[in-house]
Short mmCIF file of C-alpha atoms in Angstrom, two decimals:
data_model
loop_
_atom_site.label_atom_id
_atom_site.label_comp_id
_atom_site.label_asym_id
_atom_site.label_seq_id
_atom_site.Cartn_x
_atom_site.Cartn_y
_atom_site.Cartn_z
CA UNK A 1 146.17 125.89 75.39
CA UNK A 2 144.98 129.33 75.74
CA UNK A 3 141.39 129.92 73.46
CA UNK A 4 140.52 133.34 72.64
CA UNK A 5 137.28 134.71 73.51
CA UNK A 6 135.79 134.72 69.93
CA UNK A 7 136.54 131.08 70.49
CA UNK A 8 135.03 130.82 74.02
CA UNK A 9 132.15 132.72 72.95
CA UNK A 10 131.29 130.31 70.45
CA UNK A 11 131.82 127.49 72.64
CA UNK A 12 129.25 128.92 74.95
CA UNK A 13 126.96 129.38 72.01
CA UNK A 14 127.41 125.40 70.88
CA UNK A 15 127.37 124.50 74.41
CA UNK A 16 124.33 126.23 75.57
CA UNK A 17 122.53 124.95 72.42
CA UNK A 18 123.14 121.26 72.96
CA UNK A 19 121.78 122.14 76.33
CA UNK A 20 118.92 123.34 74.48
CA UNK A 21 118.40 119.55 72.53
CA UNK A 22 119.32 117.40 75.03
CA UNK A 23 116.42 119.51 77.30
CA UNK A 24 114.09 118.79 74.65
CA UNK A 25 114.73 115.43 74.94
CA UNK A 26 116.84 114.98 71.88
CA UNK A 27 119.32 113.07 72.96
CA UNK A 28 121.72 111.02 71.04
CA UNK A 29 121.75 107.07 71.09
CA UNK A 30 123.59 106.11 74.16
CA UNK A 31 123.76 109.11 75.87
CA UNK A 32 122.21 110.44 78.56
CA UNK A 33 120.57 113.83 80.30
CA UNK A 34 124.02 114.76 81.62
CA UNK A 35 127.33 116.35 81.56
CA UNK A 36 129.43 113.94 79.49
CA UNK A 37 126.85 114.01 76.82
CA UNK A 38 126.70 117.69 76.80
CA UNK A 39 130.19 117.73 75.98
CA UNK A 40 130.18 115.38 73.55
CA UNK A 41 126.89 116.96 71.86
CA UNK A 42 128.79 120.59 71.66
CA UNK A 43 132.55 119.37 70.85
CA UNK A 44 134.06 120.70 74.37
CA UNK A 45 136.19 118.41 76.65
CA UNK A 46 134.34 117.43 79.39
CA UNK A 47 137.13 118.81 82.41
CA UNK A 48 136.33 122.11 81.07
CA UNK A 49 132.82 121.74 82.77
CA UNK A 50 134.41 121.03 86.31
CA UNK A 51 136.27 123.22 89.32
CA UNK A 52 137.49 126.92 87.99
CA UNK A 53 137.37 125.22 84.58
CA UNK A 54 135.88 127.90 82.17
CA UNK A 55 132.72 126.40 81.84
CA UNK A 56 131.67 125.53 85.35
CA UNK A 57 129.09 128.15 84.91
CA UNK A 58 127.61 126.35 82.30
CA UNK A 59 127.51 123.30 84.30
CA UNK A 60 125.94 124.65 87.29
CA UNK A 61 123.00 126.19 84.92
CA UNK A 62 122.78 122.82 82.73
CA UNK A 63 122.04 120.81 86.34
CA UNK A 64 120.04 123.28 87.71
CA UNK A 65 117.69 123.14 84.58
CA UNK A 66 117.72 119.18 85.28
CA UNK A 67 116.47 119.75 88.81
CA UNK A 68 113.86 121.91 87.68
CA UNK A 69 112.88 119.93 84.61
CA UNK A 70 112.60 117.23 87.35
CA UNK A 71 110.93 118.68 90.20
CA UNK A 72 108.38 119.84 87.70
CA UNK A 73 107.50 116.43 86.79
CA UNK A 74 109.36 116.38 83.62
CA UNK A 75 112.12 114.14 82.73
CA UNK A 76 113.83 114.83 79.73
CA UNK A 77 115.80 111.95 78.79
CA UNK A 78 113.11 109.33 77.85
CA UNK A 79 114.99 106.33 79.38
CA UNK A 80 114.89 108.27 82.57
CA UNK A 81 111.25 108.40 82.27
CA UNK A 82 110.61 105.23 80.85
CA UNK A 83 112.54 104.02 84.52
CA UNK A 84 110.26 106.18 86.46
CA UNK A 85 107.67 104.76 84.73
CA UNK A 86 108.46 100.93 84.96
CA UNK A 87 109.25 101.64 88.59
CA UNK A 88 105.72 103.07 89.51
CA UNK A 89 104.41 100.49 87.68
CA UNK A 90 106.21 97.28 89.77
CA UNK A 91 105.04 99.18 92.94
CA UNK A 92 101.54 99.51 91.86
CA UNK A 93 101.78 95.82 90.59
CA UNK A 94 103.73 94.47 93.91
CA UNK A 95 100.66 96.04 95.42
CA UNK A 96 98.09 94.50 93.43
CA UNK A 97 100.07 90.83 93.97
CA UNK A 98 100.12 91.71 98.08
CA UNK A 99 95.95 92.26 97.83
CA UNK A 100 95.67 89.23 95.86
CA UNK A 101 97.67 87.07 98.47
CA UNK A 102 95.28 88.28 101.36
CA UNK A 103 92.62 87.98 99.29
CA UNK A 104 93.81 83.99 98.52
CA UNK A 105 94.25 83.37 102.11
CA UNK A 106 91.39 85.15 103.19
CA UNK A 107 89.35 82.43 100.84
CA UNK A 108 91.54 79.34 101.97
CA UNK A 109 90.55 80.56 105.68
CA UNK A 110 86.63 80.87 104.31
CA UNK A 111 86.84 76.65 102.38
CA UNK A 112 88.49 75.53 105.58
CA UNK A 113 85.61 76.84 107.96
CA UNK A 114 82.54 75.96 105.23
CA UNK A 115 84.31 72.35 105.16
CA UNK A 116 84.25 72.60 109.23
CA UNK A 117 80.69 73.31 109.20
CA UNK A 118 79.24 70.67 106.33
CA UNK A 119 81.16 68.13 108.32
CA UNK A 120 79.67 69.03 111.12
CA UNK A 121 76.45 69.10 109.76
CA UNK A 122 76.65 65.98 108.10
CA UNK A 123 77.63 64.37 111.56
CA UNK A 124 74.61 66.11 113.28
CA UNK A 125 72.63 64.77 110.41
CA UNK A 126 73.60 61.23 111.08
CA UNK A 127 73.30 60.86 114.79
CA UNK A 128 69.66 62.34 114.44
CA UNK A 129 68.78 59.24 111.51
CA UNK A 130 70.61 57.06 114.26
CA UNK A 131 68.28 58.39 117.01
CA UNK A 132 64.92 58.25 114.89
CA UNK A 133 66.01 54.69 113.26
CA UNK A 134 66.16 53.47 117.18
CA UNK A 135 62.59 54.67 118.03
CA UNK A 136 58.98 53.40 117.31
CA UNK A 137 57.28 56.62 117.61
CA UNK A 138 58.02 57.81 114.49
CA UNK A 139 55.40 56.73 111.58
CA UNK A 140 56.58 56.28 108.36
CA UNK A 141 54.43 57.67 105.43
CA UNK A 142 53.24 55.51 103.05
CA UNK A 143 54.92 55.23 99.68
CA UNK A 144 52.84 57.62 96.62
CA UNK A 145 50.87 55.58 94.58
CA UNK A 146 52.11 55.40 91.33
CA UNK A 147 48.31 55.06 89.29
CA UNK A 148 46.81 58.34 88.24
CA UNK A 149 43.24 58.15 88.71
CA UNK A 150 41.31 60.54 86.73
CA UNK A 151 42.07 63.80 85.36
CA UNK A 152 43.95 66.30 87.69
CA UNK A 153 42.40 69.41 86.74
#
């Protein structure tokens, strides 16, 4: 069916301001930043947008305002953010989890080796009690005495 251009005009008009809201970010519940919502928002049928439809024009400016929208760092549909959001945040937190793993193993490797070394110590220590318990040329002190004679200062 043939529209007249009154009609087309004002199509344009509702069209190009539900582009307008759903840039701002006003966006209805369950839709989306795109095409079928922008239909739906201004009342047009959504083929119209597509091929040598009369309002592939329209189309072609709505996506380019996306892209820019986007490459400026701005997303407006807020789901589409909140995503960009959540996924910066797992990457910053799979990061955080992959420093705490080294960091976990690099303390496992640091227990084993102090363990290493106190047992080794500990051995060293008893074969040198062995060694002086087998020779007479070491004098053992004679226990304190346990009487306090006079004052100590």
């Amino acid at each position: 069916m043939r529209i007249s251009a009154a009609q087309r005009t004002e199509n344009e008009n509702r069209i190009r301001a539900a582009m307008d809201r759903l840039l701002r970010g006003e966006i209805p519940p369950g839709g989306k930043c795109d095409i079928k919502t922008l239909a739906s928002e201004a009342a047009v049928d959504r083929t119209a947008f597509y091929g040598t439809r009369p309002y592939a024009h329209l189309r072609a400016e709505f996506e380019r305002r996306v892209q820019a929208f986007q490459d400026a760092g701005e997303i407006p549909d807020p789901r589409e953010a909140q995503i960009a959001r959540l996924k910066a945040e797992v990457t910053k937190l799979r990061e955080r989890l992959a420093q705490s793993e080294q960091t976990v193993d690099e303390l496992t490797d640091f227990r084993g080796q102090s363990l290493a070394r106190l047992a080794a110590q500990h051995e060293e220590i008893a074969r040198l009690r062995e060694i002086a318990a087998g020779t007479t040329r070491v004098s053992h002190l004679p226990a304190p005495r346990s009487t306090v004679i006079g004052s100590c200062s």
